[in-house]
Amino acid sequence: MSQSITRASLDRLLESADIDAVSVPRLFELFLEDETLARAAPDGACRIDPRDQTVVIYNSKRAKRPHDNRPSTQSPANGGPKPCPICSGDTTGVVDLAPLSTGYTFINKNRFPCVYPVVRAETAAAAGPIVPTEPVRARRSQGLHFLQWSSSLHENDWHTMPSADLDIVLQRLACLERKLLLESEGCMPATGEWHRGRDTHGFVSIIKNFGAPVGGSLTHGHQQIAFSNTLPTHTFNNWRFLQDQGQPFAQHLLDHTPEELIVSDLGEVVWLVPYCMKRPYYSTLVLKDVQKQFLFEMTPSETTAMARGISRATRALAATMNGLGRELVYNALVHNGPGAGLHIELLPFIQETGGYEQLGLWVCQQDPSQAASTLRRLTHRL
């Protein structure tokens, strides 16, 4: 029988049923009042590698976070599935809860955060953002680290849940993004200069790790949302591309992707294999309206198209990796903010990263057109 977290457990954990109903200062308080988070707070140190502007933050306590995503999913004691801490209700307070066709999607605090409000909100706002161009010096990375659980049902995630449910997941993710960026004055440093003059504060970084080899510690499907004073290197590179080329990277992809690399056109969103694919079956979902740079700016029809694209792409990746004798393992990166347009990268773990790649020379064992052709064929069968 499939595991799931019960509504009674969710009610016990509920601190806010709607993220729009809680203020950002109150979110800071909820994090600071949680003793379990305090015990796992990051070191807070932030360093920037001057060679390539890689941003590094440190949290030695994250090494102690629980893992149920090991190669064996069976319990040696009874042969059944390993108990899931989320389904058991062994997690932190919930700040957003929305019903799906079956079950719920919900957002809570990450018990082992990569960023943490080490200082009070008003002090954090005065400190200024940390950006990759800064010289190496002692600065503290701080903020709030959330988790969005795709579904209360353990087996439901991007590649298994109905597209209409995934649409709701994206809507709630967009609500959190909007809340943090637009309602954090006095809590986080102003970042409008990085967001085309928008009245924003802090940076929102959204990722998904699916599978142990790429950092997924728990099998219960989830996304991570970091709200911090730190601009990630990839986000900075998108901004720098805009300054150099005069257009967001999403527009560049739309203009320079040949027809043979288009996997599927979903109307407002196109699913493509980038011509500069670094690893087999890397693909990108691009919002065609490249003037939009955040999830919360998407129209309902654009959100629906993006949900359909994510569902179609992850199902095709699952079929692809199954055909290769591999389990589905991938990272997803939401490129929002300066210079990105809005696009989501799906990065399956098929070819290992070696020494040349660490030097910056990526040797890919598949041609992009082969990847696009295979994904198209699989998509038509799904």
XYZ file of C-alpha atoms in Angstrom:
382
model
C 0.000 0.000 0.000
C 1.340 3.453 -0.972
C 2.411 5.773 1.834
C 1.034 9.268 2.330
C 0.902 11.953 4.992
C -2.592 12.201 6.461
C -4.672 15.356 6.653
C -4.631 15.019 10.446
C -0.818 15.157 10.416
C -0.886 18.151 8.084
C -3.333 19.948 10.372
C -1.000 19.316 13.310
C 1.880 20.877 11.368
C -0.125 23.730 9.864
C 1.211 27.210 10.655
C -0.414 28.863 7.641
C -2.823 27.368 5.117
C -2.103 30.056 2.510
C 1.300 31.648 1.926
C -0.476 34.862 0.892
C -1.955 35.135 4.396
C 1.393 35.303 6.218
C 3.827 38.230 6.080
C 7.504 37.841 5.268
C 8.542 39.176 8.716
C 6.347 36.467 10.231
C 8.063 33.859 8.034
C 11.397 34.993 9.462
C 9.961 34.594 12.962
C 8.656 31.090 12.196
C 12.132 30.014 11.104
C 13.854 31.593 14.098
C 11.328 30.095 16.542
C 11.858 26.545 15.241
C 14.381 24.830 17.512
C 14.986 21.953 15.092
C 16.132 24.418 12.432
C 18.346 26.251 14.907
C 20.179 23.020 15.725
C 20.903 22.456 12.015
C 21.649 26.056 11.094
C 24.347 26.585 8.446
C 27.807 27.827 9.265
C 26.809 30.963 7.372
C 30.189 31.573 5.729
C 30.124 32.472 2.038
C 33.128 32.467 -0.304
C 33.531 33.283 -3.999
C 36.116 31.563 -6.214
C 37.753 34.485 -8.098
C 38.575 32.285 -11.120
C 35.019 31.566 -12.236
C 32.833 33.417 -9.703
C 31.560 30.158 -8.190
C 29.624 30.952 -5.004
C 30.183 28.539 -2.101
C 28.191 28.499 1.137
C 28.989 26.165 4.017
C 26.771 24.005 6.223
C 28.556 21.076 7.861
C 25.337 20.022 9.623
C 23.604 19.107 6.346
C 25.808 16.008 6.269
C 23.660 14.670 9.120
C 20.308 15.018 7.347
C 18.281 11.794 7.008
C 18.430 9.742 3.811
C 15.898 7.163 2.658
C 17.001 7.325 -0.984
C 19.562 4.530 -0.964
C 19.978 1.880 -3.706
C 17.765 -0.566 -1.787
C 14.246 0.653 -1.030
C 13.319 -2.432 0.973
C 13.450 -2.778 4.716
C 15.431 -5.877 5.723
C 13.130 -6.385 8.715
C 9.814 -6.977 6.965
C 10.449 -6.653 3.255
C 8.146 -3.635 3.009
C 8.967 -0.095 1.944
C 11.169 2.020 4.155
C 9.183 4.385 6.375
C 9.045 7.906 4.961
C 9.576 10.688 7.522
C 7.283 12.992 5.550
C 4.441 10.460 5.342
C 4.945 9.857 9.076
C 4.497 13.565 9.758
C 8.047 13.864 11.089
C 8.707 17.227 9.507
C 8.461 20.957 10.126
C 5.609 23.449 10.177
C 3.592 23.891 6.993
C 3.145 27.417 5.587
C 1.039 26.634 2.486
C -1.438 23.835 1.718
C -3.489 23.277 -1.445
C -5.758 20.387 -2.441
C -5.008 18.284 -5.530
C -7.302 15.863 -7.347
C -6.097 13.379 -4.730
C -4.188 14.529 -1.679
C -2.456 17.871 -1.194
C 0.628 19.813 -2.189
C 2.274 21.735 0.648
C 5.247 23.957 1.497
C 7.210 23.832 4.730
C 10.546 24.784 6.256
C 13.651 22.809 5.358
C 14.858 21.148 8.551
C 18.456 21.155 7.272
C 18.649 24.558 5.600
C 21.391 25.765 3.290
C 20.547 29.337 4.343
C 19.118 30.538 7.639
C 18.093 33.915 9.151
C 21.187 34.198 11.304
C 20.305 37.824 11.980
C 17.011 39.613 12.358
C 15.230 40.666 9.196
C 15.901 44.390 9.520
C 19.637 43.769 9.930
C 19.637 41.441 6.946
C 18.000 44.092 4.769
C 20.784 46.559 5.509
C 23.626 44.158 4.712
C 23.282 44.240 0.912
C 23.302 41.332 -1.559
C 26.248 39.010 -2.139
C 27.082 38.838 -5.851
C 29.791 36.869 -7.715
C 31.700 40.001 -8.732
C 32.521 40.860 -5.133
C 36.077 40.451 -3.863
C 36.708 37.606 -1.433
C 35.841 38.822 2.033
C 33.992 37.745 5.132
C 30.267 37.834 4.398
C 27.405 35.757 5.699
C 24.884 34.078 3.462
C 21.454 34.158 5.085
C 17.800 33.674 4.269
C 14.970 31.147 4.322
C 15.023 27.598 2.893
C 11.689 25.988 1.990
C 10.567 22.629 0.641
C 7.562 22.130 -1.599
C 6.207 18.584 -1.488
C 4.658 17.782 -4.872
C 1.958 15.648 -3.264
C 1.019 14.225 0.114
C 0.887 10.866 -1.710
C 4.365 9.367 -1.635
C 4.378 8.006 -5.202
C 3.064 11.171 -6.875
C 5.645 13.470 -8.393
C 6.295 15.382 -11.620
C 6.459 12.291 -13.852
C 3.564 10.402 -12.206
C 0.973 12.991 -11.161
C -1.768 14.379 -13.443
C -0.763 17.467 -15.403
C -3.663 19.406 -13.832
C -2.232 18.689 -10.371
C 1.221 19.770 -11.501
C -0.403 23.021 -12.669
C -1.514 23.621 -9.056
C 1.982 22.798 -7.785
C 3.433 25.481 -10.082
C 0.772 27.995 -9.011
C 1.651 27.563 -5.337
C 5.363 27.752 -6.114
C 4.733 30.993 -8.007
C 2.797 32.415 -5.033
C 5.738 31.775 -2.731
C 8.176 33.299 -5.233
C 6.032 36.435 -5.561
C 5.576 36.764 -1.800
C 9.308 36.571 -1.112
C 10.500 38.851 -3.903
C 7.842 41.563 -3.712
C 6.911 41.691 -0.008
C 10.313 41.527 1.687
C 11.183 45.208 1.975
C 12.808 45.693 5.341
C 13.617 41.976 5.578
C 16.106 41.376 2.744
C 18.435 43.625 0.736
C 17.069 45.439 -2.307
C 17.896 43.601 -5.550
C 16.093 45.718 -8.135
C 19.339 46.490 -9.971
C 19.585 42.771 -10.776
C 15.924 42.453 -11.753
C 15.639 45.168 -14.429
C 14.761 47.841 -11.898
C 11.919 45.845 -10.324
C 11.126 46.598 -6.695
C 12.467 43.257 -5.477
C 14.330 42.132 -2.359
C 16.537 39.050 -2.123
C 16.931 36.237 -4.640
C 14.727 33.137 -5.060
C 16.502 29.984 -6.283
C 14.353 26.945 -7.157
C 15.752 23.465 -7.824
C 14.723 19.812 -7.755
C 16.966 16.834 -6.979
C 15.361 13.536 -7.974
C 17.454 10.499 -7.028
C 20.323 9.856 -4.642
C 23.176 10.276 -7.195
C 22.185 13.918 -7.785
C 21.514 14.987 -4.198
C 17.989 13.719 -3.537
C 18.127 12.569 0.084
C 14.410 11.688 0.418
C 12.287 9.731 -2.072
C 9.116 11.700 -1.324
C 8.985 14.078 -4.302
C 9.841 17.676 -3.530
C 11.317 20.945 -4.756
C 13.675 23.252 -2.856
C 13.282 27.016 -2.649
C 16.099 29.143 -1.229
C 15.385 32.797 -0.503
C 18.693 34.473 0.209
C 20.900 37.508 -0.075
C 23.207 35.482 -2.360
C 23.089 35.611 -6.164
C 23.964 32.142 -7.573
C 26.613 32.006 -10.287
C 24.288 30.660 -12.998
C 21.811 33.452 -12.268
C 24.641 35.979 -12.448
C 25.757 34.489 -15.774
C 22.238 34.909 -17.156
C 22.335 38.562 -16.106
C 25.790 39.011 -17.655
C 24.548 37.424 -20.917
C 21.755 40.025 -21.018
C 24.271 42.836 -20.561
C 26.584 41.473 -23.262
C 24.006 40.342 -25.845
C 21.102 42.676 -25.194
C 18.598 39.822 -24.870
C 17.744 37.169 -22.261
C 19.159 33.693 -22.753
C 15.663 32.293 -23.361
C 15.415 34.466 -26.491
C 18.817 33.236 -27.629
C 17.645 29.635 -27.288
C 14.461 30.338 -29.245
C 16.397 32.112 -32.009
C 19.256 29.615 -32.339
C 17.570 26.241 -31.876
C 17.090 24.476 -35.231
C 13.847 22.612 -35.917
C 15.548 19.252 -35.432
C 16.221 20.132 -31.771
C 12.615 21.090 -30.987
C 11.048 18.216 -29.080
C 7.559 19.648 -28.598
C 5.788 22.984 -29.084
C 3.144 23.435 -26.387
C 1.875 26.835 -27.489
C 3.203 29.296 -24.905
C 6.102 26.962 -24.011
C 8.569 25.085 -26.184
C 10.500 21.986 -25.088
C 13.879 21.810 -26.789
C 17.327 20.255 -26.613
C 19.905 23.072 -26.428
C 22.484 23.109 -29.214
C 25.154 23.297 -26.478
C 23.860 20.195 -24.604
C 26.517 19.184 -22.060
C 25.237 15.703 -21.219
C 22.917 13.178 -22.922
C 19.238 14.147 -22.914
C 19.684 17.521 -21.246
C 16.644 19.550 -22.288
C 14.975 22.883 -21.553
C 11.392 24.143 -21.272
C 11.307 27.757 -22.470
C 8.512 30.276 -21.931
C 8.072 32.052 -25.271
C 7.275 35.418 -23.661
C 10.888 36.162 -22.779
C 10.043 39.495 -21.148
C 8.734 37.558 -18.168
C 11.372 36.481 -15.706
C 9.473 34.952 -12.790
C 6.999 32.110 -12.316
C 4.434 34.451 -10.791
C 4.368 36.525 -13.997
C 3.017 33.637 -16.063
C -0.625 33.765 -17.142
C -2.869 30.817 -16.221
C -2.550 29.430 -19.755
C 1.262 29.758 -19.620
C 1.366 27.979 -16.270
C -0.786 25.191 -17.701
C 1.514 24.894 -20.731
C 4.590 24.746 -18.486
C 2.941 22.062 -16.337
C 2.128 20.030 -19.457
C 5.703 20.434 -20.622
C 7.169 19.299 -17.297
C 4.834 16.301 -17.216
C 5.637 15.324 -20.806
C 9.394 15.857 -20.424
C 9.820 13.970 -17.145
C 7.717 11.042 -18.388
C 9.880 10.855 -21.504
C 13.031 10.986 -19.382
C 11.711 8.147 -17.225
C 11.082 6.053 -20.349
C 14.496 6.974 -21.771
C 16.402 6.003 -18.658
C 14.360 2.843 -18.238
C 15.367 1.890 -21.786
C 18.986 2.408 -20.800
C 18.574 0.154 -17.770
C 18.752 3.117 -15.369
C 16.406 4.496 -12.767
C 15.053 8.008 -13.285
C 17.584 10.413 -11.775
C 17.705 14.106 -12.651
C 18.102 17.682 -11.477
C 15.735 20.466 -12.465
C 16.800 24.109 -12.373
C 14.315 26.959 -12.603
C 16.056 29.861 -14.338
C 14.258 32.971 -13.168
C 15.470 36.488 -12.580
C 17.971 38.652 -14.422
C 18.692 37.755 -18.028
C 17.043 34.342 -17.964
C 13.702 35.033 -19.552
C 12.058 32.066 -17.842
C 13.156 28.523 -18.540
C 13.482 25.219 -16.719
C 16.439 22.913 -17.338
C 16.050 19.152 -16.907
C 19.397 17.455 -16.354
C 19.236 13.632 -16.230
C 22.149 11.731 -14.696
C 23.279 9.481 -17.552
C 26.950 10.323 -18.075
C 29.297 10.953 -15.167
C 31.227 14.178 -14.756
C 34.975 13.679 -15.076
C 38.201 15.616 -14.864
C 37.938 17.392 -18.222
C 34.508 18.656 -17.219
C 35.987 19.957 -13.977
C 38.456 21.876 -16.149
C 35.577 23.281 -18.175
C 35.848 20.983 -21.218
C 32.611 19.001 -21.429
C 32.894 15.796 -23.455
C 29.343 14.622 -24.249
C 28.780 11.067 -25.511
C 25.629 11.921 -27.471
C 24.758 14.344 -30.268
C 21.949 16.833 -29.458
C 19.934 15.850 -32.545
C 19.961 12.199 -31.443
C 18.632 13.206 -28.022
C 15.855 15.333 -29.519
C 14.843 12.576 -31.940
C 14.615 9.972 -29.163
C 12.639 12.270 -26.855
C 10.220 13.135 -29.680
C 9.641 9.476 -30.445
C 9.036 8.601 -26.804
C 6.743 11.580 -26.317
C 4.499 10.453 -29.147
C 4.109 7.075 -27.440
C 3.219 8.444 -24.004
